[in-house]
Amino acid sequence: MAGIYIHVPFCKSRCFYCDFFKSTKLQLRNQFLGQLLNELSERRDFFPSTDNVIESVYFGGGTPSLIAIEKLEEILNIIRKNYFLSDFAEITIEANPDDLNLKYLSGLRSIGFNRISLGIQSFFDEDLTKMGRRHDSIQSRRVIDQTYNAGFENVGIDLIYGLPWSGEEKFSQNLKILNEYPLKHLSAYHLTIEPGTQFGREKKRKKLFEIEEEQSERLFWQLHNEAEKMGFDHYEISNFCRDGLFSRHNTSYWTGKSYLGAGPGAHSFDGTRRYWNKSDLNQYIELGYKSGISNEILTERDRFNERLMLGLRTKRGVNMIELREYYPGFMDNFETHIQKWIQQGFLQQWDGMLFGTRKGWFVIDGIIEDLFEV
Ligand code: SF4
């Protein structure tokens, strides 16, 4: 199951917490699109013949919903022409409520998008204003309704929690509101204040602080418990789905499948080698992706660590039988090392899988780091 990721590096403005690579120079969109189409056709032989059926196409960013329907269709047509796109592929677009209306959403459906991920972040205007978002809660609700009216069934939203001015009660109300819709997917990310963002600058001036760890943990379990009551499966540390509709795009990363990332800053993996395009929109536009692409062969240690990291962040965990088969050289050390986490109740083994317990999941990133082979 291979995938294609399209990185659209434009946003109308910068949200106060965001450190993703993006540009607000929307006038460069057409030049970017020209180079993107070149990249997609020139890299048509990227996938190994054993893993070249594209089951997932994902438009992320930035803000892909800033691209006109005809242009999105051109991109999909280039993909259809140059790659083996499965008839059953999941074709997703990330979209912001302030760009959407029924006509645009219907256009997305008509050209083949069958999954949409809406950047809602909160259903409260106070939160949206303080985060520098461009939409309000009325737009959010209207757009979710329109998304269904346009014929989307597989609809997901993103939420941000752990906002310093907000608490458990408001978060609970956010979760209740999302439960009014038959959403199939929820991505919920804890706010982190990154240097170089508006929030980072406010933190430096001591005007904004991250919430305490205990409150973060309470919010995490509130999210887990309430989402599970609503019928969501908490399948990855930040991701929840209903009806088994986990994100195929994310899952192909987590399970080590090949993926091609096109656009400035996008990463790719062909099963052996990892590639990354330079995060430089001007260079991409002027000289094309080839001028800035780098790559490295993943060592056995890199692959082992990656498999560990991606697996332990999921509910399913990491497959010990596969680890023993593919990485026998690391296993003596690893199996000794995990014992302390198992004895302290942070990790558990069952049916050949190693996974985080309830106690372990909240701190899983620290456990993974401790288990890395160096
Ligand atoms: S719209 Fe998304 S990518 Fe763009 S600045 Fe806001 S959070 Fe970042």
mmCIF file of N, CA, C and O in Angstrom, residues 218-255:
data_model
loop_
_atom_site.group_PDB
_atom_site.id
_atom_site.type_symbol
_atom_site.label_atom_id
_atom_site.label_comp_id
_atom_site.label_asym_id
_atom_site.label_seq_id
_atom_site.Cartn_x
_atom_site.Cartn_y
_atom_site.Cartn_z
ATOM 1 N N ARG A 218 -4.509 15.007 32.661
ATOM 2 C CA ARG A 218 -5.964 14.923 32.880
ATOM 3 C C ARG A 218 -6.716 15.137 31.565
ATOM 4 O O ARG A 218 -7.663 14.433 31.242
ATOM 5 N N LEU A 219 -6.265 16.123 30.788
ATOM 6 C CA LEU A 219 -6.934 16.405 29.512
ATOM 7 C C LEU A 219 -6.799 15.234 28.545
ATOM 8 O O LEU A 219 -7.731 14.892 27.823
ATOM 9 N N PHE A 220 -5.618 14.623 28.551
ATOM 10 C CA PHE A 220 -5.381 13.496 27.650
ATOM 11 C C PHE A 220 -6.362 12.359 27.962
ATOM 12 O O PHE A 220 -6.989 11.792 27.063
ATOM 13 N N TRP A 221 -6.544 12.058 29.257
ATOM 14 C CA TRP A 221 -7.445 10.952 29.617
ATOM 15 C C TRP A 221 -8.905 11.343 29.461
ATOM 16 O O TRP A 221 -9.750 10.508 29.147
ATOM 17 N N GLN A 222 -9.195 12.622 29.661
ATOM 18 C CA GLN A 222 -10.556 13.110 29.396
ATOM 19 C C GLN A 222 -10.881 12.901 27.916
ATOM 20 O O GLN A 222 -11.945 12.389 27.556
ATOM 21 N N LEU A 223 -9.923 13.273 27.082
ATOM 22 C CA LEU A 223 -10.083 13.090 25.639
ATOM 23 C C LEU A 223 -10.284 11.605 25.320
ATOM 24 O O LEU A 223 -11.212 11.217 24.601
ATOM 25 N N HIS A 224 -9.408 10.787 25.843
ATOM 26 C CA HIS A 224 -9.483 9.347 25.574
ATOM 27 C C HIS A 224 -10.839 8.787 26.014
ATOM 28 O O HIS A 224 -11.534 8.118 25.245
ATOM 29 N N ASN A 225 -11.223 9.085 27.264
ATOM 30 C CA ASN A 225 -12.445 8.478 27.815
ATOM 31 C C ASN A 225 -13.688 8.971 27.074
ATOM 32 O O ASN A 225 -14.557 8.181 26.704
ATOM 33 N N GLU A 226 -13.758 10.289 26.868
ATOM 34 C CA GLU A 226 -14.967 10.817 26.237
ATOM 35 C C GLU A 226 -15.061 10.382 24.774
ATOM 36 O O GLU A 226 -16.127 10.033 24.287
ATOM 37 N N ALA A 227 -13.924 10.382 24.093
ATOM 38 C CA ALA A 227 -13.950 9.967 22.676
ATOM 39 C C ALA A 227 -14.343 8.499 22.576
ATOM 40 O O ALA A 227 -15.126 8.117 21.694
ATOM 41 N N GLU A 228 -13.833 7.666 23.464
ATOM 42 C CA GLU A 228 -14.200 6.240 23.380
ATOM 43 C C GLU A 228 -15.693 6.046 23.671
ATOM 44 O O GLU A 228 -16.338 5.226 23.032
ATOM 45 N N LYS A 229 -16.225 6.840 24.617
ATOM 46 C CA LYS A 229 -17.678 6.754 24.896
ATOM 47 C C LYS A 229 -18.484 7.114 23.649
ATOM 48 O O LYS A 229 -19.588 6.641 23.436
ATOM 49 N N MET A 230 -17.932 7.995 22.829
ATOM 50 C CA MET A 230 -18.642 8.423 21.607
ATOM 51 C C MET A 230 -18.443 7.440 20.465
ATOM 52 O O MET A 230 -18.862 7.708 19.337
ATOM 53 N N GLY A 231 -17.725 6.374 20.722
ATOM 54 C CA GLY A 231 -17.549 5.355 19.686
ATOM 55 C C GLY A 231 -16.286 5.518 18.851
ATOM 56 O O GLY A 231 -16.131 4.879 17.824
ATOM 57 N N PHE A 232 -15.377 6.383 19.321
ATOM 58 C CA PHE A 232 -14.097 6.511 18.614
ATOM 59 C C PHE A 232 -13.107 5.486 19.154
ATOM 60 O O PHE A 232 -13.078 5.212 20.361
ATOM 61 N N ASP A 233 -12.291 4.997 18.264
ATOM 62 C CA ASP A 233 -11.204 4.105 18.637
ATOM 63 C C ASP A 233 -9.932 4.956 18.722
ATOM 64 O O ASP A 233 -9.548 5.601 17.740
ATOM 65 N N HIS A 234 -9.296 4.964 19.878
ATOM 66 C CA HIS A 234 -8.077 5.766 20.059
ATOM 67 C C HIS A 234 -6.915 4.938 19.521
ATOM 68 O O HIS A 234 -6.198 4.289 20.266
ATOM 69 N N TYR A 235 -6.698 5.018 18.203
ATOM 70 C CA TYR A 235 -5.782 4.061 17.579
ATOM 71 C C TYR A 235 -4.337 4.524 17.530
ATOM 72 O O TYR A 235 -3.434 3.740 17.277
ATOM 73 N N GLU A 236 -4.120 5.820 17.730
ATOM 74 C CA GLU A 236 -2.752 6.357 17.787
ATOM 75 C C GLU A 236 -2.786 7.494 18.777
ATOM 76 O O GLU A 236 -3.842 8.076 19.028
ATOM 77 N N ILE A 237 -1.648 7.830 19.327
ATOM 78 C CA ILE A 237 -1.617 8.749 20.464
ATOM 79 C C ILE A 237 -2.453 10.031 20.226
ATOM 80 O O ILE A 237 -3.146 10.489 21.131
ATOM 81 N N SER A 238 -2.458 10.547 19.003
ATOM 82 C CA SER A 238 -3.209 11.784 18.726
ATOM 83 C C SER A 238 -4.397 11.552 17.804
ATOM 84 O O SER A 238 -5.000 12.513 17.339
ATOM 85 N N ASN A 239 -4.711 10.312 17.486
ATOM 86 C CA ASN A 239 -5.720 10.056 16.452
ATOM 87 C C ASN A 239 -6.773 9.049 16.878
ATOM 88 O O ASN A 239 -6.462 8.047 17.532
ATOM 89 N N PHE A 240 -7.998 9.339 16.453
ATOM 90 C CA PHE A 240 -9.163 8.552 16.834
ATOM 91 C C PHE A 240 -10.005 8.329 15.573
ATOM 92 O O PHE A 240 -10.093 9.227 14.736
ATOM 93 N N CYS A 241 -10.622 7.162 15.472
ATOM 94 C CA CYS A 241 -11.508 6.981 14.315
ATOM 95 C C CYS A 241 -12.751 6.195 14.708
ATOM 96 O O CYS A 241 -12.769 5.506 15.728
ATOM 97 N N ARG A 242 -13.767 6.340 13.887
ATOM 98 C CA ARG A 242 -14.971 5.525 14.031
ATOM 99 C C ARG A 242 -15.039 4.550 12.860
ATOM 100 O O ARG A 242 -14.529 4.851 11.767
ATOM 101 N N ASP A 243 -15.697 3.435 13.070
ATOM 102 C CA ASP A 243 -15.971 2.452 12.017
ATOM 103 C C ASP A 243 -14.701 1.964 11.317
ATOM 104 O O ASP A 243 -14.717 1.693 10.104
ATOM 105 N N GLY A 244 -13.609 1.927 12.032
ATOM 106 C CA GLY A 244 -12.364 1.415 11.450
ATOM 107 C C GLY A 244 -11.747 2.343 10.416
ATOM 108 O O GLY A 244 -10.814 1.954 9.705
ATOM 109 N N LEU A 245 -12.240 3.584 10.313
ATOM 110 C CA LEU A 245 -11.742 4.483 9.271
ATOM 111 C C LEU A 245 -10.538 5.288 9.768
ATOM 112 O O LEU A 245 -10.564 6.514 9.828
ATOM 113 N N PHE A 246 -9.484 4.573 10.123
ATOM 114 C CA PHE A 246 -8.239 5.252 10.474
ATOM 115 C C PHE A 246 -7.681 5.907 9.212
ATOM 116 O O PHE A 246 -8.071 5.553 8.100
ATOM 117 N N SER A 247 -6.777 6.865 9.411
ATOM 118 C CA SER A 247 -6.209 7.554 8.240
ATOM 119 C C SER A 247 -5.215 6.633 7.543
ATOM 120 O O SER A 247 -4.213 6.237 8.114
ATOM 121 N N ARG A 248 -5.497 6.304 6.297
ATOM 122 C CA ARG A 248 -4.573 5.427 5.562
ATOM 123 C C ARG A 248 -3.238 6.115 5.347
ATOM 124 O O ARG A 248 -2.196 5.483 5.317
ATOM 125 N N HIS A 249 -3.301 7.436 5.155
ATOM 126 C CA HIS A 249 -2.069 8.185 4.920
ATOM 127 C C HIS A 249 -1.124 8.034 6.119
ATOM 128 O O HIS A 249 0.025 7.634 5.977
ATOM 129 N N ASN A 250 -1.648 8.306 7.323
ATOM 130 C CA ASN A 250 -0.797 8.183 8.515
ATOM 131 C C ASN A 250 -0.356 6.750 8.716
ATOM 132 O O ASN A 250 0.783 6.484 9.085
ATOM 133 N N THR A 251 -1.278 5.837 8.466
ATOM 134 C CA THR A 251 -0.964 4.439 8.742
ATOM 135 C C THR A 251 0.144 3.942 7.824
ATOM 136 O O THR A 251 0.966 3.122 8.228
ATOM 137 N N SER A 252 0.212 4.487 6.597
ATOM 138 C CA SER A 252 1.298 4.012 5.746
ATOM 139 C C SER A 252 2.650 4.496 6.280
ATOM 140 O O SER A 252 3.642 3.795 6.185
ATOM 141 N N TYR A 253 2.691 5.679 6.919
ATOM 142 C CA TYR A 253 3.941 6.093 7.574
ATOM 143 C C TYR A 253 4.279 5.127 8.706
ATOM 144 O O TYR A 253 5.394 4.675 8.857
ATOM 145 N N TRP A 254 3.246 4.884 9.537
ATOM 146 C CA TRP A 254 3.502 4.126 10.771
ATOM 147 C C TRP A 254 3.893 2.675 10.494
ATOM 148 O O TRP A 254 4.486 2.019 11.334
ATOM 149 N N THR A 255 3.486 2.176 9.311
ATOM 150 C CA THR A 255 3.788 0.772 9.036
ATOM 151 C C THR A 255 4.938 0.618 8.032
ATOM 152 O O THR A 255 5.173 -0.475 7.526
#
